[in-house]
Tab-separated table of C-alpha atoms in Angstrom:
chain	number	residue	atom	x	y	z
A	1	MET	CA	0.000	0.000	0.000
A	2	ASN	CA	1.445	3.333	-1.036
A	3	SER	CA	2.050	5.864	1.727
A	4	PRO	CA	0.611	9.382	1.315
A	5	PRO	CA	2.978	11.820	-0.343
A	6	ALA	CA	5.102	13.872	2.017
A	7	PRO	CA	4.309	17.593	2.136
A	8	PRO	CA	6.678	19.824	0.172
A	9	LYS	CA	9.746	20.755	2.153
A	10	ASP	CA	9.133	24.447	1.555
A	11	SER	CA	5.566	24.384	2.969
A	12	LEU	CA	4.850	26.697	5.867
A	13	SER	CA	4.731	25.252	9.361
A	14	PRO	CA	1.542	25.596	11.457
A	15	THR	CA	3.327	28.183	13.609
A	16	ALA	CA	4.263	30.287	10.577
A	17	LEU	CA	0.706	30.059	9.256
A	18	PHE	CA	-0.573	31.043	12.680
A	19	TYR	CA	1.534	34.194	12.778
A	20	LEU	CA	0.589	35.103	9.197
A	21	LEU	CA	-3.072	34.719	10.126
A	22	VAL	CA	-2.661	36.857	13.231
A	23	LEU	CA	-0.766	39.498	11.248
A	24	ALA	CA	-3.580	39.639	8.682
A	25	VAL	CA	-6.195	39.895	11.420
A	26	LEU	CA	-4.331	42.703	13.181
A	27	LEU	CA	-3.909	44.664	9.951
A	28	MET	CA	-7.604	44.258	9.193
A	29	GLY	CA	-8.480	45.366	12.708
A	30	PHE	CA	-6.197	48.370	12.456
A	31	ASN	CA	-7.748	49.322	9.131
A	32	ALA	CA	-11.202	49.185	10.714
A	33	MET	CA	-10.099	51.218	13.729
A	34	SER	CA	-8.527	53.854	11.483
A	35	HIS	CA	-12.079	54.970	10.729
A	36	LEU	CA	-12.473	55.994	14.389
A	37	SER	CA	-11.983	59.752	14.573
A	38	GLY	CA	-10.690	61.009	17.895
A	39	GLY	CA	-9.897	59.043	21.025
A	40	ILE	CA	-12.250	56.727	22.865
A	41	GLY	CA	-12.447	55.807	26.532
A	42	ASP	CA	-9.188	56.410	28.389
A	43	GLU	CA	-7.301	56.612	25.114
A	44	ASP	CA	-7.249	60.416	25.193
A	45	VAL	CA	-5.653	60.361	28.653
A	46	HIS	CA	-2.836	58.111	27.463
A	47	ARG	CA	-2.451	59.963	24.182
A	48	TYR	CA	-2.242	63.261	26.044
A	49	GLN	CA	0.746	61.924	28.010
A	50	ILE	CA	2.350	60.478	24.876
A	51	ASN	CA	2.037	63.783	23.043
A	52	TRP	CA	3.602	65.623	25.984
A	53	PHE	CA	6.667	63.402	25.658
A	54	ILE	CA	6.748	63.801	21.869
A	55	ASN	CA	6.696	67.575	22.301
A	56	GLY	CA	9.468	67.523	24.911
A	57	ARG	CA	7.258	68.133	27.951
A	58	TYR	CA	8.489	65.611	30.528
A	59	GLU	CA	5.760	65.826	33.159
A	60	ILE	CA	3.141	63.321	34.288
A	61	PHE	CA	-0.410	64.172	33.236
A	62	LYS	CA	-2.617	64.347	36.332
A	63	TYR	CA	-5.082	61.678	35.114
A	64	VAL	CA	-2.443	59.061	34.259
A	65	THR	CA	-2.600	56.553	37.129
A	66	MET	CA	0.525	54.567	36.254
A	67	LEU	CA	4.170	55.439	35.787
A	68	PRO	CA	4.435	56.708	32.182
A	69	PHE	CA	6.933	54.090	30.959
A	70	TYR	CA	4.543	52.777	28.313
A	71	HIS	CA	3.842	56.324	27.164
A	72	ALA	CA	7.550	57.099	26.887
A	73	VAL	CA	8.168	53.988	24.746
A	74	VAL	CA	5.276	54.776	22.386
A	75	ALA	CA	6.377	58.419	22.187
A	76	PHE	CA	9.958	57.387	21.399
A	77	PHE	CA	9.049	55.043	18.542
A	78	GLY	CA	6.378	57.428	17.308
A	79	LYS	CA	8.892	60.257	17.100
A	80	VAL	CA	11.642	58.101	15.552
A	81	THR	CA	9.323	56.744	12.848
A	82	GLY	CA	7.390	59.968	12.342
A	83	LEU	CA	4.149	58.183	13.281
A	84	THR	CA	2.884	60.909	15.616
A	85	SER	CA	-0.660	61.262	14.289
A	86	LEU	CA	-3.557	59.531	16.064
A	87	ASP	CA	-3.461	56.542	13.714
A	88	GLY	CA	0.336	56.595	13.717
A	89	LEU	CA	0.484	56.238	17.483
A	90	ARG	CA	-2.129	53.509	17.324
A	91	PHE	CA	0.015	51.636	14.818
A	92	VAL	CA	3.081	51.935	17.067
A	93	HIS	CA	0.968	50.751	19.989
A	94	MET	CA	-0.315	47.782	17.959
A	95	ALA	CA	3.213	46.744	17.009
A	96	ILE	CA	4.244	46.778	20.679
A	97	SER	CA	1.060	45.159	22.006
A	98	ALA	CA	1.323	42.297	19.491
A	99	SER	CA	4.205	40.971	21.626
A	100	VAL	CA	1.534	39.535	23.946
A	101	ILE	CA	0.921	36.873	21.276
A	102	PRO	CA	4.351	35.160	21.414
A	103	ALA	CA	4.225	35.594	25.191
A	104	MET	CA	0.998	33.580	25.374
A	105	VAL	CA	2.334	30.961	22.949
A	106	ALA	CA	5.461	30.542	25.075
A	107	LEU	CA	3.495	30.251	28.319
A	108	VAL	CA	0.926	27.733	27.053
A	109	ARG	CA	3.745	25.590	25.625
A	110	CYS	CA	4.907	25.115	29.211
A	111	PHE	CA	1.645	23.330	30.034
A	112	TYR	CA	-0.189	22.211	26.879
A	113	PRO	CA	2.282	22.360	23.955
A	114	THR	CA	-0.176	21.017	21.385
A	115	GLU	CA	-2.747	23.721	22.275
A	116	ALA	CA	-0.415	26.717	22.368
A	117	LEU	CA	-1.691	28.181	19.105
A	118	SER	CA	-5.398	27.496	19.670
A	119	ARG	CA	-5.426	28.950	23.176
A	120	THR	CA	-3.494	31.979	21.975
A	121	LEU	CA	-6.072	32.542	19.224
A	122	LEU	CA	-8.772	32.497	21.890
A	123	LEU	CA	-6.862	35.185	23.793
A	124	VAL	CA	-6.443	37.353	20.686
A	125	PHE	CA	-10.201	37.335	20.048
A	126	VAL	CA	-11.429	37.925	23.585
A	127	PRO	CA	-14.071	40.553	22.697
A	128	PHE	CA	-13.060	43.198	25.221
A	129	LEU	CA	-9.340	42.671	24.549
A	130	PHE	CA	-9.228	42.585	20.754
A	131	PRO	CA	-10.019	46.331	20.316
A	132	LEU	CA	-7.188	47.160	22.724
A	133	PHE	CA	-4.658	46.050	20.101
A	134	PHE	CA	-5.566	49.231	18.237
A	135	LEU	CA	-6.209	51.739	21.041
A	136	THR	CA	-3.502	53.283	23.189
A	137	TYR	CA	-4.253	51.347	26.380
A	138	THR	CA	-1.585	49.741	28.574
A	139	ASP	CA	-3.383	46.445	29.247
A	140	LEU	CA	-1.855	44.249	26.548
A	141	VAL	CA	1.690	45.502	27.101
A	142	SER	CA	1.228	44.895	30.818
A	143	LEU	CA	-0.113	41.395	30.148
A	144	MET	CA	2.834	40.606	27.876
A	145	PHE	CA	5.366	41.302	30.629
A	146	VAL	CA	3.385	39.233	33.154
A	147	LEU	CA	3.088	36.234	30.817
A	148	PHE	CA	6.781	36.273	29.919
A	149	MET	CA	7.616	36.713	33.629
A	150	VAL	CA	5.672	33.571	34.580
A	151	GLU	CA	7.013	31.626	31.597
A	152	ARG	CA	10.640	32.462	32.437
A	153	ALA	CA	10.071	31.491	36.068
A	154	TRP	CA	8.559	28.161	34.990
A	155	LYS	CA	11.595	27.547	32.787
A	156	GLU	CA	13.829	28.406	35.779
A	157	HIS	CA	15.327	31.555	34.268
A	158	TYR	CA	14.839	33.517	37.470
A	159	VAL	CA	16.957	36.578	36.724
A	160	TRP	CA	15.151	37.218	33.446
A	161	SER	CA	11.845	36.599	35.166
A	162	ALA	CA	12.670	39.235	37.782
A	163	VAL	CA	13.718	41.727	35.102
A	164	LEU	CA	10.385	41.187	33.370
A	165	ALA	CA	8.676	41.536	36.747
A	166	LEU	CA	10.214	44.975	37.161
A	167	PHE	CA	8.942	46.058	33.735
A	168	ALA	CA	5.496	44.618	34.520
A	169	VAL	CA	5.260	46.737	37.667
A	170	VAL	CA	6.590	49.842	35.939
A	171	VAL	CA	3.892	49.515	33.267
A	172	ARG	CA	1.104	48.883	35.818
A	173	GLN	CA	1.824	49.068	39.539
A	174	PRO	CA	-0.883	46.521	40.555
A	175	ASN	CA	1.157	43.857	38.745
A	176	ILE	CA	3.134	43.592	41.978
A	177	ILE	CA	0.439	41.075	42.948
A	178	TRP	CA	1.459	38.867	40.029
A	179	VAL	CA	5.123	39.269	40.896
A	180	ALA	CA	4.230	37.850	44.315
A	181	PHE	CA	2.342	35.018	42.591
A	182	THR	CA	5.398	34.229	40.456
A	183	ALA	CA	7.695	34.213	43.486
A	184	CYS	CA	5.322	31.808	45.255
A	185	LEU	CA	5.188	29.686	42.101
A	186	VAL	CA	8.977	29.399	42.267
A	187	VAL	CA	8.697	28.305	45.902
A	188	LEU	CA	6.017	25.763	44.963
A	189	ASN	CA	8.096	24.303	42.142
A	190	THR	CA	11.183	24.199	44.349
A	191	ALA	CA	9.238	22.327	47.024
A	192	LYS	CA	8.030	19.832	44.425
A	193	GLU	CA	11.551	19.424	43.044
A	194	MET	CA	13.006	18.736	46.508
A	195	GLY	CA	10.113	16.590	47.704
A	196	VAL	CA	9.170	19.015	50.477
A	197	GLY	CA	5.972	18.163	52.323
A	198	PHE	CA	3.843	20.225	54.684
A	199	CYS	CA	5.971	19.301	57.684
A	200	VAL	CA	8.004	22.068	59.302
A	201	LYS	CA	11.101	19.954	59.853
A	202	GLY	CA	11.967	16.963	57.711
A	203	SER	CA	12.488	13.447	59.019
A	204	ASP	CA	13.319	10.005	57.626
A	205	GLY	CA	15.207	11.527	54.737
A	206	ASN	CA	12.425	13.985	53.789
A	207	THR	CA	12.889	17.744	53.593
A	208	GLY	CA	10.755	20.119	55.652
A	209	LEU	CA	9.651	23.681	55.006
A	210	LEU	CA	12.206	25.079	57.454
A	211	ASP	CA	15.077	22.829	56.481
A	212	TRP	CA	18.182	24.838	55.669
A	213	ASP	CA	18.783	23.360	52.193
A	214	PHE	CA	15.243	24.209	51.078
A	215	LEU	CA	15.360	27.745	52.491
A	216	ILE	CA	18.715	28.468	50.869
A	217	ARG	CA	17.536	27.269	47.474
A	218	VAL	CA	14.308	29.285	47.721
A	219	LEU	CA	16.264	32.385	48.709
A	220	GLN	CA	18.671	31.924	45.793
A	221	ARG	CA	15.795	31.656	43.323
A	222	THR	CA	13.559	34.427	44.673
A	223	CYS	CA	16.040	37.069	45.860
A	224	PHE	CA	15.744	38.983	42.591
A	225	TYR	CA	11.978	39.324	43.089
A	226	GLY	CA	12.841	40.768	46.492
A	227	VAL	CA	14.604	43.629	44.724
A	228	VAL	CA	11.410	44.340	42.778
A	229	PHE	CA	9.367	44.348	45.993
A	230	ALA	CA	11.852	46.708	47.653
A	231	LEU	CA	11.739	49.132	44.711
A	232	PHE	CA	7.933	48.995	44.687
A	233	LEU	CA	7.786	49.741	48.411
A	234	ALA	CA	10.174	52.657	47.979
A	235	PHE	CA	7.954	54.012	45.185
A	236	VAL	CA	4.795	53.743	47.299
A	237	VAL	CA	6.451	55.574	50.188
A	238	TRP	CA	7.804	58.285	47.875
A	239	ASN	CA	4.549	58.626	45.928
A	240	GLY	CA	2.262	58.402	48.953
A	241	GLY	CA	0.232	55.596	47.354
A	242	VAL	CA	0.061	53.182	44.441
A	243	ALA	CA	-1.678	55.383	41.845
A	244	VAL	CA	0.303	58.251	40.345
A	245	GLY	CA	-2.571	60.391	39.040
A	246	ASP	CA	-6.340	60.465	39.616
A	247	ALA	CA	-5.588	58.832	42.974
A	248	GLU	CA	-8.827	60.053	44.572
A	249	GLN	CA	-10.784	57.719	42.245
A	250	HIS	CA	-8.502	54.723	42.839
A	251	PRO	CA	-8.131	54.247	46.601
A	252	ILE	CA	-7.483	50.833	48.121
A	253	SER	CA	-10.826	49.364	49.190
A	254	PHE	CA	-12.636	46.070	49.754
A	255	ASN	CA	-14.973	45.543	46.826
A	256	LEU	CA	-16.594	42.106	46.576
A	257	SER	CA	-18.588	43.368	43.608
A	258	ASN	CA	-15.439	43.039	41.509
A	259	LEU	CA	-15.426	39.334	42.401
A	260	TYR	CA	-19.065	38.959	41.365
A	261	PHE	CA	-18.532	40.728	38.070
A	262	PHE	CA	-15.338	38.744	37.466
A	263	LEU	CA	-17.302	35.499	37.823
A	264	LEU	CA	-19.911	36.747	35.346
A	265	VAL	CA	-17.259	37.765	32.814
A	266	ALA	CA	-15.382	34.473	33.260
A	267	PHE	CA	-18.609	32.481	32.880
A	268	VAL	CA	-19.351	34.136	29.527
A	269	LEU	CA	-15.777	33.827	28.218
A	270	PHE	CA	-15.488	30.157	29.195
A	271	LEU	CA	-19.121	29.177	28.497
A	272	PRO	CA	-18.461	26.070	26.328
A	273	PHE	CA	-15.846	24.925	28.837
A	274	ASN	CA	-18.332	25.473	31.667
A	275	VAL	CA	-20.933	23.389	29.819
A	276	GLU	CA	-18.414	20.560	29.534
A	277	GLN	CA	-17.863	20.770	33.288
A	278	LEU	CA	-21.520	20.014	34.096
A	279	ALA	CA	-20.902	16.290	34.559
A	280	ASN	CA	-17.962	16.973	36.879
A	281	ILE	CA	-20.015	19.539	38.802
A	282	LYS	CA	-22.832	17.010	39.239
A	283	ARG	CA	-20.402	14.431	40.642
A	284	LEU	CA	-18.878	17.072	42.911
A	285	LEU	CA	-22.264	18.042	44.355
A	286	MET	CA	-23.378	14.438	44.817
A	287	ALA	CA	-20.167	13.569	46.665
A	288	ASN	CA	-20.183	16.737	48.800
A	289	TRP	CA	-23.746	17.540	49.916
A	290	TRP	CA	-22.548	20.447	52.101
A	291	ILE	CA	-21.722	22.544	49.024
A	292	LEU	CA	-25.412	23.310	48.393
A	293	PRO	CA	-26.059	24.909	51.810
A	294	LEU	CA	-22.721	26.717	51.439
A	295	LEU	CA	-23.937	28.136	48.121
A	296	LEU	CA	-27.098	29.311	49.866
A	297	VAL	CA	-25.016	31.180	52.444
A	298	LEU	CA	-22.882	32.673	49.695
A	299	PHE	CA	-26.027	33.783	47.877
A	300	VAL	CA	-27.157	35.713	50.962
A	301	VAL	CA	-23.727	37.386	51.215
A	302	TYR	CA	-23.796	38.208	47.502
A	303	PHE	CA	-27.360	39.526	47.612
A	304	TYR	CA	-26.549	42.059	50.308
A	305	THR	CA	-23.102	43.109	49.081
A	306	TYR	CA	-23.405	43.452	45.284
A	307	GLU	CA	-23.273	47.188	44.528
A	308	HIS	CA	-21.646	49.746	42.229
A	309	PRO	CA	-21.174	53.066	44.070
A	310	HIS	CA	-18.195	54.302	42.042
A	311	LYS	CA	-19.102	57.292	39.892
A	312	TYR	CA	-17.506	55.674	36.834
A	313	ASN	CA	-19.901	52.697	37.169
A	314	THR	CA	-23.191	54.585	36.999
A	315	ALA	CA	-25.854	53.615	34.474
A	316	ALA	CA	-25.659	57.170	33.136
A	317	LEU	CA	-22.305	56.178	31.581
A	318	LYS	CA	-24.071	53.582	29.435
A	319	PHE	CA	-21.686	54.254	26.539
A	320	TYR	CA	-19.417	51.877	28.480
A	321	ARG	CA	-21.586	48.795	28.089
A	322	HIS	CA	-20.190	46.977	31.100
A	323	ASN	CA	-21.891	49.640	33.239
A	324	LEU	CA	-25.287	48.672	31.805
A	325	PHE	CA	-24.494	45.022	32.460
A	326	ILE	CA	-23.621	45.854	36.067
A	327	HIS	CA	-26.723	48.043	36.375
A	328	TYR	CA	-29.169	45.346	35.270
A	329	THR	CA	-27.575	42.482	37.211
A	330	CYS	CA	-27.307	44.569	40.365
A	331	ASP	CA	-30.299	46.930	40.386
A	332	TYR	CA	-33.103	44.768	38.967
A	333	LEU	CA	-34.223	42.205	41.535
A	334	PRO	CA	-35.011	39.286	39.158
A	335	TRP	CA	-31.686	39.703	37.334
A	336	ARG	CA	-29.854	40.142	40.634
A	337	ILE	CA	-31.200	36.797	41.802
A	338	LEU	CA	-30.651	34.984	38.499
A	339	SER	CA	-27.127	36.349	38.096
A	340	PHE	CA	-25.965	34.246	41.025
A	341	ILE	CA	-26.471	31.088	38.940
A	342	PRO	CA	-23.660	31.767	36.425
A	343	MET	CA	-21.475	33.087	39.255
A	344	ALA	CA	-21.891	29.852	41.226
A	345	TRP	CA	-21.513	27.788	38.055
A	346	MET	CA	-18.191	29.472	37.252
A	347	GLY	CA	-16.986	28.975	40.822
A	348	LEU	CA	-17.867	25.275	40.698
A	349	SER	CA	-16.179	24.949	37.290
A	350	PHE	CA	-13.019	26.341	38.837
A	351	VAL	CA	-13.222	23.746	41.614
A	352	THR	CA	-13.697	20.901	39.137
A	353	SER	CA	-10.836	22.309	37.067
A	354	ILE	CA	-8.563	22.010	40.075
A	355	ARG	CA	-9.755	18.451	40.702
A	356	THR	CA	-9.092	17.338	37.106
A	357	SER	CA	-6.105	19.465	36.107
A	358	ASP	CA	-2.520	18.304	35.808
A	359	TYR	CA	-1.584	21.678	37.280
A	360	ALA	CA	-3.953	21.780	40.226
A	361	PRO	CA	-1.422	23.318	42.677
A	362	VAL	CA	-0.748	26.212	40.270
A	363	LEU	CA	-4.470	26.865	39.745
A	364	LEU	CA	-5.037	26.768	43.481
A	365	LEU	CA	-2.106	29.120	44.059
A	366	MET	CA	-3.531	31.510	41.462
A	367	LEU	CA	-6.815	31.933	43.353
A	368	PRO	CA	-5.739	34.216	46.241
A	369	PHE	CA	-3.618	36.378	43.950
A	370	ALA	CA	-6.476	36.760	41.489
A	371	LEU	CA	-8.665	37.998	44.349
A	372	LEU	CA	-5.943	40.378	45.508
A	373	SER	CA	-5.605	41.755	41.976
A	374	PHE	CA	-9.151	43.129	41.789
A	375	VAL	CA	-11.074	42.916	45.090
A	376	PRO	CA	-9.137	45.893	46.587
A	377	LEU	CA	-10.126	48.091	43.614
A	378	PRO	CA	-13.211	50.344	43.985
A	379	LEU	CA	-13.976	50.564	40.252
A	380	ILE	CA	-15.669	47.565	38.614
A	381	GLU	CA	-13.875	47.086	35.312
A	382	GLN	CA	-13.351	43.919	33.256
A	383	ARG	CA	-9.860	45.002	32.184
A	384	TYR	CA	-8.698	44.462	35.782
A	385	TYR	CA	-9.340	40.730	35.308
A	386	VAL	CA	-7.170	40.283	32.230
A	387	VAL	CA	-4.215	38.565	33.918
A	388	ALA	CA	-6.349	36.192	35.997
A	389	LEU	CA	-8.515	35.248	33.009
A	390	THR	CA	-5.476	34.719	30.773
A	391	LEU	CA	-3.672	32.525	33.293
A	392	PHE	CA	-6.822	30.433	33.680
A	393	LEU	CA	-7.030	30.155	29.877
A	394	ALA	CA	-3.437	28.921	29.840
A	395	LEU	CA	-3.833	26.495	32.755
A	396	ARG	CA	-7.395	25.170	32.573
A	397	PRO	CA	-7.890	21.495	31.614
A	398	LYS	CA	-8.356	20.640	27.965
A	399	MET	CA	-11.758	20.859	26.333
A	400	SER	CA	-13.059	19.283	23.146
A	401	SER	CA	-12.188	20.561	19.691
A	402	LEU	CA	-15.880	21.292	19.160
A	403	SER	CA	-16.026	23.554	22.211
A	404	THR	CA	-12.793	25.247	21.165
A	405	GLY	CA	-14.206	25.898	17.704
A	406	ILE	CA	-17.510	27.202	19.073
A	407	THR	CA	-15.675	29.523	21.453
A	408	LEU	CA	-13.320	30.839	18.780
A	409	TRP	CA	-15.946	31.531	16.127
A	410	SER	CA	-18.265	33.086	18.700
A	411	PHE	CA	-15.432	35.384	19.778
A	412	VAL	CA	-14.689	36.314	16.159
A	413	ALA	CA	-18.332	37.196	15.480
A	414	ILE	CA	-18.629	39.242	18.680
A	415	CYS	CA	-15.343	41.024	17.944
A	416	ALA	CA	-16.629	42.027	14.500
A	417	TYR	CA	-19.809	43.422	16.068
A	418	VAL	CA	-17.911	45.240	18.812
A	419	MET	CA	-15.351	46.728	16.415
A	420	PHE	CA	-18.114	47.924	14.082
A	421	ASN	CA	-19.800	49.800	16.921
A	422	ILE	CA	-16.585	51.155	18.447
A	423	THR	CA	-15.453	52.638	15.141
A	424	ARG	CA	-18.779	54.474	14.980
A	425	LYS	CA	-18.637	55.478	18.642
A	426	VAL	CA	-21.898	53.687	19.396
A	427	PHE	CA	-20.504	52.006	22.499
A	428	PHE	CA	-17.311	50.807	24.160
A	429	LEU	CA	-16.980	47.762	26.365
């Protein structure tokens, strides 16, 4: 029986085809966004700072909340290339932000090498992220540094990981939470490597948490992150807080509503995956009857604590569609009650993910840092969840090809709809 002919040696690899596809998509998206006249959302704030740097005014605009490193980089390349118009700066931004794509590919290859390209495509087409490739927002650049930071730490390149950690914090100060996560991930992997259990002192040839060899190795691997923490602390003391500008609207708080909205956003983004988890959720509930009364208690807590008092989350700002979503799920009693169902469903899917994942300890470790990354923030905003959602996308258990396809094509269709309306200034997510 004759074997099938071998593909031509000069044929493109799947990775090359992937990057050509992404390049075409980004150019098409940029072409669509070029029809948007003027800034949108916070874009004008960032562009104001960029233009100050282009014009030689080296001050920090009062509404820029982060250190203006991103703005300085965009201004530099914009000035060098002559791309200083609105669309020119957007093109420079897109070229820089596209680096999040190889970062995601590299990270997913650490866990699921055969799904690196498909999971990265899902990230590219997340409906509230895709437009940010073409608007001067810091979120994708920030995410790129975080993903490379975690990937380098997983590959045991700790110095490079710490350098990336410093850039991540400079771009967005709250990324210090994810630096802490990465340092703890290093500790977790070191404990696994050395066979360290939960005992304080080792015995019978085992290593304990306080054994000198383990502590020395952890210190050697995490000391560079300590430098980042020290620099961050010095900045906070010097600055008088975390936010640089507009600090009165970004105080540290305790906002459970960000958790509720995060669960709703995650439920929608991972809907086909959540459907596939139904059988696992059923087994979980049947084996642990106490979860149902616990959910009832959590519903009572949710019912009396879901709110949106921040002035940027009012229904009057309905141009930002997430505010309408918050308004209906919070202020209309039937929707307030029903909204708990997808929240609980997403929470249970996370639990079953931990139970079935090959990387359960990492997923479990991610949980407290995800909460710390958005619960202390008074403004409810889906962009604050980007890192947590992306890490879950990279780490979650596999799902079927059918569910992956449904998710991807749904994202593509929604992105087309969202981009069409953004370019006409109908709404912004």
